[in-house]
Coordinates of C-alpha atoms in Angstrom, one line a residue:
Chain A
M1 CA -18.8 -5.3 -22.0
N2 CA -18.4 -5.6 -25.7
M3 CA -21.7 -7.0 -26.4
A4 CA -24.7 -4.9 -25.4
D5 CA -28.4 -5.4 -25.4
D6 CA -30.0 -7.5 -28.1
G7 CA -26.7 -9.0 -29.0
V8 CA -25.9 -6.0 -31.2
E9 CA -22.2 -5.1 -31.3
R10 CA -21.8 -1.6 -29.8
P11 CA -18.8 0.6 -29.0
Q12 CA -17.1 -0.5 -25.8
R13 CA -18.3 0.6 -22.4
W14 CA -16.4 0.2 -19.3
L15 CA -16.7 0.9 -15.5
V16 CA -14.8 4.0 -14.3
V17 CA -14.5 5.8 -11.0
P18 CA -13.7 9.5 -10.4
G19 CA -10.2 10.5 -11.5
E20 CA -9.8 7.7 -14.0
V21 CA -8.4 8.6 -17.4
I22 CA -10.9 7.8 -20.2
T23 CA -8.9 8.9 -23.2
T24 CA -5.9 11.0 -24.1
E25 CA -7.3 11.7 -27.6
R26 CA -8.9 14.9 -28.6
V27 CA -12.6 14.4 -28.3
K28 CA -15.7 16.4 -27.5
L29 CA -16.7 16.4 -23.9
G30 CA -20.0 14.8 -22.9
P31 CA -21.5 14.7 -19.4
G32 CA -19.6 13.2 -16.5
V33 CA -16.1 14.1 -17.8
Y34 CA -13.6 16.9 -17.4
V35 CA -10.2 17.7 -18.9
R36 CA -7.0 17.8 -16.9
G37 CA -3.6 18.2 -18.5
G38 CA -4.9 17.2 -22.0
K39 CA -6.5 14.0 -20.7
V40 CA -10.2 13.3 -20.5
I41 CA -11.0 12.2 -16.9
S42 CA -14.1 10.8 -15.3
K43 CA -15.9 12.8 -12.6
I44 CA -18.2 10.1 -11.4
V45 CA -18.8 6.4 -11.0
G46 CA -20.3 5.1 -14.2
L47 CA -19.9 3.5 -17.6
A48 CA -17.4 5.3 -19.8
E49 CA -18.0 5.5 -23.5
V50 CA -16.2 7.1 -26.4
K51 CA -18.6 7.3 -29.3
D52 CA -18.8 9.5 -32.4
G53 CA -15.9 11.6 -31.1
T54 CA -17.5 12.3 -27.8
A55 CA -16.4 11.0 -24.4
R56 CA -19.0 10.6 -21.8
V57 CA -19.7 8.8 -18.5
I58 CA -23.1 7.4 -18.0
P59 CA -23.7 7.8 -14.3
L60 CA -24.8 4.9 -12.0
E61 CA -25.5 6.9 -8.9
G62 CA -26.5 10.4 -8.0
R63 CA -29.4 12.7 -7.3
Y64 CA -31.7 14.2 -9.9
V65 CA -31.0 17.7 -11.0
P66 CA -33.9 19.3 -13.0
K67 CA -33.2 20.0 -16.7
P68 CA -35.6 21.9 -19.1
G69 CA -37.7 19.4 -21.1
D70 CA -37.5 16.6 -18.6
S71 CA -40.7 14.8 -17.8
V72 CA -41.0 14.3 -14.1
I73 CA -43.3 12.8 -11.5
G74 CA -43.8 15.1 -8.6
I75 CA -45.8 15.3 -5.3
V76 CA -47.5 18.5 -4.3
I77 CA -46.1 19.6 -1.0
D78 CA -47.6 23.1 -0.6
V79 CA -50.6 24.9 -2.0
K80 CA -50.0 28.7 -2.5
I81 CA -52.1 31.4 -4.1
P82 CA -50.1 31.6 -7.4
G83 CA -49.5 27.9 -7.6
Y84 CA -48.0 24.8 -6.0
D85 CA -44.7 23.7 -4.6
V86 CA -43.8 20.3 -5.9
D87 CA -41.3 17.8 -4.6
I88 CA -39.4 16.3 -7.5
N89 CA -37.1 13.9 -5.7
S90 CA -34.2 16.3 -6.0
P91 CA -32.3 18.7 -3.8
Y92 CA -34.3 21.4 -5.5
T93 CA -38.0 22.0 -5.4
A94 CA -40.2 22.8 -8.4
F95 CA -43.0 25.3 -8.7
L96 CA -46.2 24.7 -10.7
P97 CA -48.2 27.8 -11.6
R98 CA -52.0 27.5 -11.1
E99 CA -52.6 28.4 -14.8
A100 CA -50.5 25.4 -15.9
V101 CA -53.0 22.9 -14.6
D102 CA -56.7 22.5 -15.4
T103 CA -57.9 21.3 -12.0
E104 CA -57.4 22.4 -8.4
L105 CA -54.6 20.4 -6.7
E106 CA -54.3 19.3 -3.1
Y107 CA -51.4 18.6 -0.8
G108 CA -50.2 15.0 -1.6
D109 CA -51.4 14.9 -5.2
V110 CA -49.1 13.1 -7.6
I111 CA -48.6 14.8 -10.9
L112 CA -46.8 14.2 -14.2
A113 CA -45.3 17.4 -15.5
T114 CA -42.6 18.8 -17.8
V115 CA -39.8 21.0 -16.6
K116 CA -40.2 24.4 -18.5
Y117 CA -37.4 26.4 -17.0
V118 CA -34.6 26.0 -14.4
D119 CA -33.1 29.1 -12.8
E120 CA -29.6 29.8 -11.7
V121 CA -30.0 28.1 -8.3
K122 CA -31.7 25.2 -10.1
N123 CA -35.2 25.7 -8.9
A124 CA -37.5 24.4 -11.6
L125 CA -40.7 25.7 -13.2
L126 CA -43.2 23.1 -14.3
E127 CA -45.8 23.1 -17.1
N128 CA -48.3 20.6 -18.7
A129 CA -49.2 18.9 -15.5
T130 CA -51.6 16.0 -15.3
V131 CA -52.8 14.5 -12.1
L132 CA -52.1 10.7 -11.6
R133 CA -54.8 9.0 -9.7
G134 CA -54.7 5.4 -8.3
G135 CA -51.8 3.1 -9.1
E136 CA -48.5 2.9 -7.2
L137 CA -45.4 5.0 -7.1
I138 CA -41.9 3.5 -6.8
K139 CA -38.6 5.2 -6.6
I140 CA -35.3 4.2 -8.3
I141 CA -31.9 5.8 -8.7
P142 CA -32.6 8.6 -11.2
S143 CA -29.4 8.0 -13.2
R144 CA -30.7 4.5 -14.1
V145 CA -33.9 5.8 -15.6
P146 CA -32.6 5.6 -19.2
R147 CA -32.0 1.9 -18.7
V148 CA -35.7 1.4 -17.7
I149 CA -36.8 3.2 -20.8
G150 CA -34.2 1.5 -23.1
K151 CA -33.1 2.3 -26.6
K152 CA -35.9 4.0 -28.4
A153 CA -38.2 3.1 -25.5
S154 CA -37.7 -0.6 -26.2
M155 CA -37.5 -1.7 -22.5
I156 CA -40.5 0.3 -21.3
T157 CA -42.6 -0.9 -24.3
L158 CA -41.6 -4.5 -23.4
L159 CA -42.6 -3.9 -19.8
K160 CA -46.0 -2.4 -20.7
H161 CA -46.7 -4.9 -23.3
M162 CA -46.0 -8.0 -21.2
T163 CA -47.4 -6.9 -17.9
G164 CA -50.4 -5.0 -19.3
S165 CA -49.7 -2.2 -16.7
A166 CA -49.8 1.5 -17.4
I167 CA -46.3 2.7 -16.6
L168 CA -45.1 6.3 -16.5
V169 CA -41.4 6.9 -15.9
G170 CA -40.2 10.3 -14.6
A171 CA -36.7 11.4 -15.3
N172 CA -36.4 12.1 -11.6
G173 CA -36.5 8.4 -10.7
R174 CA -40.2 8.1 -9.8
I175 CA -42.2 5.5 -11.7
W176 CA -46.0 5.2 -11.6
I177 CA -47.5 1.8 -12.2
H178 CA -51.2 1.2 -12.6
G179 CA -53.1 -2.0 -13.3
G180 CA -52.0 -5.2 -15.0
F181 CA -49.4 -7.4 -13.4
S182 CA -48.1 -4.5 -11.4
E183 CA -46.2 -6.6 -8.9
V184 CA -44.3 -8.3 -11.7
A185 CA -43.6 -4.9 -13.3
K186 CA -42.3 -3.6 -10.0
D187 CA -39.9 -6.5 -9.6
A188 CA -38.7 -6.2 -13.1
I189 CA -38.0 -2.5 -12.7
R190 CA -36.0 -3.3 -9.5
K191 CA -34.0 -5.9 -11.4
I192 CA -33.3 -3.3 -14.2
E193 CA -32.2 -0.8 -11.6
A194 CA -29.8 -3.3 -9.8
E195 CA -28.3 -4.5 -13.1
A196 CA -28.2 -1.2 -15.0
H197 CA -24.5 -1.5 -15.6
T198 CA -24.6 -4.9 -17.2
S199 CA -25.2 -5.8 -20.8
G200 CA -27.7 -8.2 -22.4
L201 CA -30.3 -6.8 -20.0
T202 CA -33.3 -6.8 -22.4
D203 CA -32.9 -10.6 -22.9
R204 CA -32.7 -11.2 -19.2
I205 CA -35.8 -9.1 -18.5
T206 CA -37.8 -10.7 -21.3
H207 CA -37.0 -14.1 -19.7
F208 CA -37.8 -12.8 -16.2
L209 CA -41.1 -11.4 -17.3
E210 CA -42.2 -14.5 -19.2
E211 CA -41.4 -16.6 -16.1
R212 CA -43.1 -14.4 -13.6
I213 CA -46.2 -13.7 -15.6
A214 CA -46.7 -17.4 -16.3
E215 CA -46.4 -17.9 -12.5
A216 CA -48.9 -15.1 -11.8
K217 CA -51.3 -16.4 -14.3
A218 CA -51.2 -19.9 -12.9
K219 CA -51.8 -18.5 -9.5
N220 CA -54.8 -16.5 -10.7
E221 CA -56.4 -19.5 -12.4
T222 CA -56.1 -21.8 -9.4
G223 CA -57.4 -18.9 -7.2
E224 CA -60.5 -18.6 -9.5
S225 CA -61.2 -22.3 -9.7
E226 CA -61.2 -22.6 -5.9
E227 CA -63.8 -19.9 -5.6
Chain B
M1 CA 16.9 1.7 18.9
A2 CA 17.5 1.2 15.2
K3 CA 16.3 -2.3 14.3
E4 CA 15.8 -4.3 11.1
I5 CA 12.0 -4.5 11.5
R6 CA 9.3 -2.3 13.1
A7 CA 7.7 -3.0 16.4
D8 CA 4.8 -4.8 14.6
G9 CA 7.0 -6.7 12.1
R10 CA 6.3 -4.5 9.1
A11 CA 8.9 -3.1 6.7
F12 CA 9.5 0.6 7.3
D13 CA 7.5 1.7 4.3
E14 CA 4.8 -0.9 4.6
L15 CA 1.1 -0.1 5.2
R16 CA -1.1 -2.0 7.6
S17 CA -3.6 -4.2 5.8
I18 CA -6.5 -2.2 4.5
R19 CA -9.9 -3.5 3.6
I20 CA -12.4 -1.2 1.9
E21 CA -16.1 -1.9 1.0
A22 CA -18.3 0.5 -0.8
G23 CA -22.1 0.9 -0.6
I24 CA -22.7 -0.9 2.7
L25 CA -25.6 1.2 3.9
D26 CA -29.0 1.1 2.1
R27 CA -30.4 4.2 3.6
A28 CA -27.5 6.5 2.8
D29 CA -26.9 7.9 -0.7
G30 CA -23.3 6.7 -0.5
S31 CA -21.3 4.8 2.1
A32 CA -18.1 2.9 2.7
R33 CA -16.4 1.0 5.4
V34 CA -12.6 0.9 5.9
E35 CA -10.8 -1.5 8.1
W36 CA -7.3 -0.4 8.5
G37 CA -5.0 -2.3 10.8
L38 CA -2.8 -5.2 11.8
D39 CA -4.0 -8.7 11.5
T40 CA -2.9 -10.5 14.6
K41 CA -2.6 -14.0 16.1
I42 CA -3.5 -14.9 19.6
L43 CA -1.0 -17.0 21.4
K44 CA -1.5 -19.1 24.5
A45 CA 1.5 -18.8 26.9
P46 CA 2.0 -20.3 30.4
A47 CA 1.6 -17.6 33.1
E48 CA 5.0 -18.0 34.5
D49 CA 6.5 -16.5 31.3
I50 CA 4.7 -13.3 31.9
S51 CA 7.9 -11.3 32.9
K52 CA 9.6 -12.5 29.7
I53 CA 6.6 -11.2 27.6
E54 CA 6.3 -8.0 29.6
E55 CA 9.9 -7.3 28.6
L56 CA 9.1 -7.9 24.9
K57 CA 6.2 -5.4 25.3
N58 CA 8.7 -2.6 25.6
D59 CA 10.1 -3.2 22.2
Y60 CA 7.3 -4.8 20.2
Y61 CA 3.7 -4.0 19.6
I62 CA 2.2 -6.9 21.4
K63 CA -0.6 -6.9 23.9
I64 CA -1.3 -9.2 26.8
V65 CA -5.0 -10.0 26.6
R66 CA -5.5 -11.6 30.0
S67 CA -2.9 -10.7 32.4
L68 CA -2.0 -11.6 36.0
P69 CA -2.5 -9.0 38.7
G70 CA 0.4 -6.5 38.9
A71 CA 2.2 -5.5 42.1
E72 CA -0.2 -2.6 42.8
D73 CA -3.2 -4.9 42.3
R74 CA -1.7 -7.5 44.6
K75 CA -1.1 -5.0 47.3
R76 CA -4.7 -3.8 47.1
V77 CA -6.0 -7.4 47.2
L78 CA -3.9 -8.1 50.3
Q79 CA -5.0 -4.9 52.0
G80 CA -8.6 -5.8 51.4
C81 CA -8.5 -9.5 52.4
L82 CA -6.2 -9.5 55.5
P83 CA -7.5 -8.5 58.9
E84 CA -6.9 -4.8 59.6
D85 CA -4.8 -5.2 62.7
V86 CA -2.3 -7.7 61.2
N87 CA 1.1 -6.2 61.3
L88 CA 2.7 -7.3 58.0
D89 CA 4.9 -5.6 55.4
L90 CA 2.4 -5.5 52.5
E91 CA 4.9 -4.2 50.0
G92 CA 7.2 -7.1 50.7
L93 CA 4.4 -9.6 50.6
A94 CA 3.2 -8.1 47.3
A95 CA 6.6 -8.5 45.9
R96 CA 6.8 -12.1 47.2
T97 CA 3.5 -13.1 45.6
A98 CA 4.6 -12.0 42.1
G99 CA 3.4 -14.3 39.3
L100 CA 0.5 -15.7 41.4
P101 CA -2.9 -15.7 39.8
L102 CA -5.8 -14.0 41.7
D103 CA -7.1 -17.3 43.1
G104 CA -3.7 -18.0 44.6
L105 CA -3.6 -14.6 46.1
F106 CA -6.9 -15.3 47.9
D107 CA -5.5 -18.6 49.1
V108 CA -2.6 -16.8 50.6
C109 CA -4.8 -14.3 52.4
E110 CA -7.1 -17.1 53.7
R111 CA -4.3 -19.1 55.1
L112 CA -2.6 -16.1 56.6
R113 CA -5.8 -15.1 58.3
E114 CA -6.3 -18.6 59.7
A115 CA -2.8 -18.6 61.1
Y116 CA -3.3 -15.2 62.5
E117 CA -6.6 -16.0 64.2
S118 CA -5.2 -19.1 65.7
G119 CA -2.6 -17.0 67.4
D120 CA 0.4 -17.4 65.1
K121 CA 2.9 -14.6 65.2
L122 CA 3.3 -14.6 61.4
S123 CA 7.1 -14.5 61.4
D124 CA 8.8 -13.9 58.1
S125 CA 9.7 -17.6 57.6
A126 CA 6.1 -18.6 58.4
V127 CA 4.8 -16.2 55.7
K128 CA 7.3 -17.4 53.2
K129 CA 6.3 -21.0 53.9
I130 CA 2.6 -20.3 53.2
V131 CA 3.3 -18.4 50.0
D132 CA 5.6 -21.1 48.8
E133 CA 3.0 -23.8 49.5
V134 CA 0.3 -21.9 47.7
R135 CA 2.6 -21.3 44.8
K136 CA 3.4 -25.0 44.5
G137 CA -0.3 -25.9 44.8
A138 CA -1.4 -23.4 42.2
N139 CA 1.1 -24.7 39.7
A140 CA 0.2 -28.3 40.4
D141 CA -3.6 -28.0 40.2
A142 CA -4.4 -25.9 37.2
K143 CA -2.0 -24.3 34.9
E144 CA -2.6 -20.5 34.6
W145 CA -2.5 -19.2 31.0
I146 CA -2.1 -15.8 29.6
F147 CA -2.9 -14.8 26.0
V148 CA -0.7 -12.7 23.9
D149 CA -2.0 -10.7 20.9
V150 CA 0.9 -10.6 18.3
P151 CA 0.9 -9.0 14.9
E152 CA 1.1 -11.7 12.2
K153 CA 4.1 -10.3 10.6
L154 CA 6.0 -10.2 13.9
L155 CA 5.5 -13.9 14.6
G156 CA 8.4 -15.1 12.5
H157 CA 10.8 -12.6 14.0
L158 CA 10.3 -13.3 17.7
Q159 CA 12.2 -16.5 18.7
E160 CA 10.8 -16.1 22.3
L161 CA 7.3 -16.7 21.1
K162 CA 8.0 -19.6 18.7
D163 CA 6.8 -22.4 21.0
Y164 CA 3.5 -21.0 22.0
E165 CA 0.3 -22.4 20.5
V166 CA -1.7 -20.2 18.2
V167 CA -5.3 -20.2 19.5
G168 CA -7.0 -17.5 17.4
S169 CA -6.7 -14.5 15.3
G170 CA -7.6 -10.9 15.7
F171 CA -7.4 -7.4 14.3
R172 CA -6.0 -4.3 15.8
G173 CA -6.5 -1.0 14.1
N174 CA -9.0 1.5 12.8
V175 CA -12.5 0.9 11.6
A176 CA -14.4 3.7 10.0
V177 CA -17.9 3.8 8.6
V178 CA -18.8 6.8 6.5
A179 CA -22.3 7.7 5.2
V180 CA -22.9 10.4 2.6
Y181 CA -26.2 12.1 2.2
G182 CA -26.8 14.6 -0.6
P183 CA -26.6 16.9 -2.3
R184 CA -29.7 17.8 -0.4
E185 CA -31.6 20.8 0.7
P186 CA -29.6 22.8 3.2
I187 CA -31.2 22.9 6.7
P188 CA -31.0 25.5 8.1
R189 CA -31.5 27.2 4.7
H190 CA -29.1 30.0 5.5
V191 CA -26.0 27.7 5.4
G192 CA -26.7 27.2 1.6
D193 CA -24.4 29.0 -0.8
P194 CA -25.9 30.2 -4.1
Y195 CA -22.7 29.4 -5.9
E196 CA -21.7 26.0 -4.7
S197 CA -22.6 23.0 -2.6
I198 CA -21.3 23.0 1.0
I199 CA -19.8 19.9 2.5
R200 CA -20.5 19.2 6.2
F201 CA -18.2 16.7 7.7
R202 CA -18.9 15.2 11.1
Y203 CA -16.2 13.1 12.6
T204 CA -17.2 11.1 15.7
M205 CA -15.5 8.4 17.7
A206 CA -17.4 5.7 19.4
P207 CA -16.9 5.5 23.2
F208 CA -15.7 1.9 22.8
S209 CA -13.2 2.7 20.1
V210 CA -10.2 3.1 22.4
P211 CA -9.1 1.1 25.5
E212 CA -10.2 3.8 28.0
R213 CA -13.8 4.9 27.4
K214 CA -13.9 8.0 25.3
R215 CA -16.4 10.6 26.2
P216 CA -18.9 10.7 23.3
A217 CA -19.3 14.4 23.2
P218 CA -17.4 16.1 20.3
G219 CA -14.5 17.9 21.8
R220 CA -11.8 20.2 20.3
R221 CA -10.2 17.2 18.6
E222 CA -13.4 16.1 16.8
V223 CA -14.1 19.7 15.7
E224 CA -10.6 20.1 14.3
I225 CA -10.6 16.8 12.4
S226 CA -14.1 17.5 11.0
K227 CA -12.9 20.9 9.8
V228 CA -9.7 19.7 8.1
C229 CA -11.5 16.8 6.5
K230 CA -14.3 19.1 5.3
E231 CA -11.7 21.4 3.7
A232 CA -9.9 18.5 2.1
L233 CA -13.1 17.4 0.4
Q234 CA -14.6 20.8 -0.4
R235 CA -12.1 21.4 -3.2
V236 CA -12.2 17.9 -4.5
V237 CA -15.9 17.8 -5.5
F238 CA -17.4 19.8 -8.3
A239 CA -19.4 21.8 -5.8
E240 CA -20.5 24.4 -8.3
E241 CA -22.7 21.8 -10.0
F242 CA -25.1 21.8 -7.0
P243 CA -25.7 25.4 -5.8
M244 CA -27.8 25.9 -2.7
T245 CA -27.3 22.4 -1.4
V246 CA -25.3 20.6 1.3
I247 CA -23.5 17.3 1.2
D248 CA -23.5 15.7 4.6
V249 CA -20.6 13.3 5.4
F250 CA -20.8 11.4 8.6
A251 CA -17.7 9.6 9.7
E252 CA -18.0 7.2 12.6
I253 CA -14.9 5.7 14.1
L254 CA -15.7 2.3 15.6
A255 CA -12.1 1.3 16.5
A256 CA -9.1 3.4 16.7
D257 CA -5.3 2.8 16.7
A258 CA -3.6 5.9 15.3
G259 CA -4.5 7.3 12.0
T260 CA -8.2 7.6 12.3
R261 CA -8.5 10.8 10.4
V262 CA -6.8 9.3 7.3
T263 CA -9.0 6.2 7.7
A264 CA -12.1 8.4 7.8
L265 CA -11.0 10.5 4.8
T266 CA -10.1 7.4 2.8
A267 CA -13.6 6.0 3.5
A268 CA -15.2 9.4 2.8
G269 CA -13.6 9.5 -0.6
V270 CA -15.1 6.2 -1.5
A271 CA -18.5 7.1 0.0
L272 CA -18.7 10.3 -1.9
A273 CA -17.9 8.5 -5.2
D274 CA -20.5 5.9 -4.3
A275 CA -23.1 8.7 -3.8
G276 CA -22.5 9.7 -7.4
I277 CA -21.1 13.1 -6.5
P278 CA -18.8 14.5 -9.3
M279 CA -15.3 14.7 -8.1
R280 CA -11.9 15.7 -9.6
D281 CA -10.4 12.6 -8.1
I282 CA -10.9 10.3 -5.1
P283 CA -8.7 11.6 -2.3
A284 CA -6.5 9.0 -0.7
A285 CA -5.0 9.5 2.7
V286 CA -2.2 8.0 4.7
A287 CA -0.2 9.0 7.8
V288 CA 3.6 8.9 7.5
G289 CA 6.3 10.1 9.9
R290 CA 9.2 9.1 12.0
A291 CA 9.5 6.7 14.9
F292 CA 12.6 5.3 16.7
G293 CA 14.9 7.1 14.2
Q294 CA 13.3 5.8 11.1
I295 CA 11.0 7.4 8.5
V296 CA 8.0 5.1 8.5
A297 CA 4.7 4.8 6.8
D298 CA 1.3 4.4 8.5
L299 CA 2.3 4.7 12.2
T300 CA 0.6 2.7 14.9
K301 CA -0.2 4.0 18.4
F302 CA 3.0 2.4 19.6
E303 CA 5.1 4.3 17.1
E304 CA 3.1 7.5 17.6
D305 CA 4.1 7.4 21.2
A306 CA 7.8 7.0 20.4
P307 CA 10.0 9.8 22.0
D308 CA 11.1 11.1 18.6
A309 CA 7.8 10.6 16.8
I310 CA 6.7 12.7 13.9
D311 CA 3.1 12.1 12.7
T312 CA 2.1 13.6 9.4
P313 CA -1.4 12.7 8.2
M314 CA -1.8 13.6 4.6
A315 CA -4.3 13.3 1.8
I316 CA -3.6 13.7 -1.9
L317 CA -5.4 13.5 -5.2
P318 CA -3.5 10.6 -6.7
G319 CA -3.9 11.8 -10.3
T320 CA -2.1 15.1 -9.9
E321 CA -0.4 14.6 -6.5
E322 CA -2.1 17.7 -5.2
I323 CA -2.2 17.8 -1.4
A324 CA -5.6 18.0 0.1
L325 CA -4.6 17.7 3.7
L326 CA -1.3 18.0 5.5
Q327 CA -0.9 18.2 9.2
M328 CA 2.1 17.5 11.4
D329 CA 2.8 16.6 15.0
G330 CA 6.5 16.7 16.0
R331 CA 9.7 18.3 14.8
A332 CA 11.4 17.4 11.5
T333 CA 14.3 18.7 9.5
L334 CA 13.6 20.0 6.0
M335 CA 15.3 16.9 4.6
E336 CA 13.1 14.6 6.7
M337 CA 10.1 16.5 5.6
D338 CA 10.9 16.0 1.9
E339 CA 11.3 12.3 2.6
I340 CA 8.1 12.1 4.6
I341 CA 6.1 13.8 1.8
D342 CA 7.6 11.6 -0.9
L343 CA 6.8 8.5 1.0
G344 CA 3.3 9.8 1.8
V345 CA 2.5 10.4 -1.9
R346 CA 3.8 7.0 -2.8
K347 CA 1.8 5.2 -0.1
A348 CA -1.4 7.3 -0.7
K349 CA -1.3 6.0 -4.3
E350 CA -1.4 2.4 -2.9
V351 CA -4.4 3.3 -0.8
S352 CA -6.0 4.9 -3.9
E353 CA -5.6 1.6 -5.8
L354 CA -7.6 -0.1 -3.1
Q355 CA -10.3 2.5 -3.1
R356 CA -10.8 2.1 -6.8
R357 CA -10.9 -1.6 -6.6
A358 CA -13.5 -1.4 -3.8
L359 CA -15.8 0.8 -5.8
K360 CA -15.6 -1.5 -8.9
E361 CA -16.2 -4.6 -6.7
K362 CA -19.6 -3.2 -5.7
Y363 CA -20.8 -3.5 -9.3
S364 CA -19.1 -6.8 -10.1
K365 CA -21.0 -8.3 -7.2
V366 CA -24.3 -7.7 -8.9
V367 CA -23.2 -9.3 -12.1
D368 CA -22.0 -12.4 -10.2
N369 CA -25.4 -12.8 -8.6
E370 CA -26.8 -13.8 -12.0

């Protein structure tokens, strides 16, 4: 995996499993690693990377754990007097105070919100909530979200641009898609999820989108002419 | 009975063949299947060689797949088929009909009854004549076959089995499927610990996993195995990263042939990693011990039942050689114990290598699909 997206040469990334030694050099510790006997060791299944003096493992699996500043897509699961309990696709539930949202919410409402604070047992407090109406919600493995967004949001921009859909990606693995070629967008996101650990993904997705959109357009035209 | 090879043809420190696959279940967060056992060949042998093969069965781990009725069975058949008032020595007749297939046995009964009903006294010589005739007829008409399940590695060693035709292949060993869910909300809530994630390990054995039906309800054995496996895994995962959650591990044994707990634990290690749960290392497990006077790795049921057997299931973290699980059944000297643990650590590292490869294979598969 020497060559990454866009054919740009990047520092090497390789697949590691828990307990595997990443480096014996002195480096800063990023996420997904720990030190044992002077060696930096992977905690998880993922792609190891030693870059700018930091060793890290980019996870490929795992549940979402809320972190302040994350933008998440949640579903209201309880309405209480001071606010709402929100399911954020995580072992932990989040709470959205009533004053943090303009409108009244109901059970089942889908919201986009920011994690404001996480307490010591990881229960999250949300703010800046907006209700998402219409569209579709799909779920992917949360650790593969960065790949859907891409470097400097390149992948998500590509998706939005080519499919014409409104797409919102939550850090918790929920993705909201509205309008445009939403079926194509969904398939493309599934493809990104399945191949998150491979390189040259942007090129492949561009190709995939071009093909599928041309197909969809052709289908639409014949459908219209028949009418 | 010190021999050059083991009862299944393996070297003393050789593992059975182990196949591991990660991520086999879509609905679980992480999953793995481990097939841990002997690859076997099915041989076709003429029925009259049965006594020869029965004898081999005492020393080697072979299995007769379709067998002829034994002396007890024959006695029961005779008792059921002959008229009640016939005055015959059933024990003697059962012994005399040895090697006859069931059909032949029915023939004997039929002809004895005919003779009895037509007023024959059924003297010893008359009975002998009938049995001999049937035996001759049975051999002439259709040849009766038996099938012998022999470990692949044993085939080359047994001259007695050389001439038989190989008609198929099989597998005898353990199969475990493990599913991991979590970390997830603890239900009931009160089992949650505000400082760390709790592992719940449930070991179950399918009723059809052993020759005699196993009662499906979890008994003392299942509770014990679940407990020791849970404790082995609890210190391996970084539990403190997920306070107030549980990680559910379900281990299902579909086939069993000694060493199911190490099979389950090996699979659980892979499944936990596949679920993306942070761990210090992937625990690798193996059973070592002593059988027939030799220190051996990875005992089979045959060896576990040896009169001098020691069975020591163990799990280690291969990176540091820390022991996560160590149990023992049998008596060993201190020197033997040292030898057993050394061998266990060495063999567990081999298992570990297979676990790592299985996990990586899961991702290489997606790339190949391109």
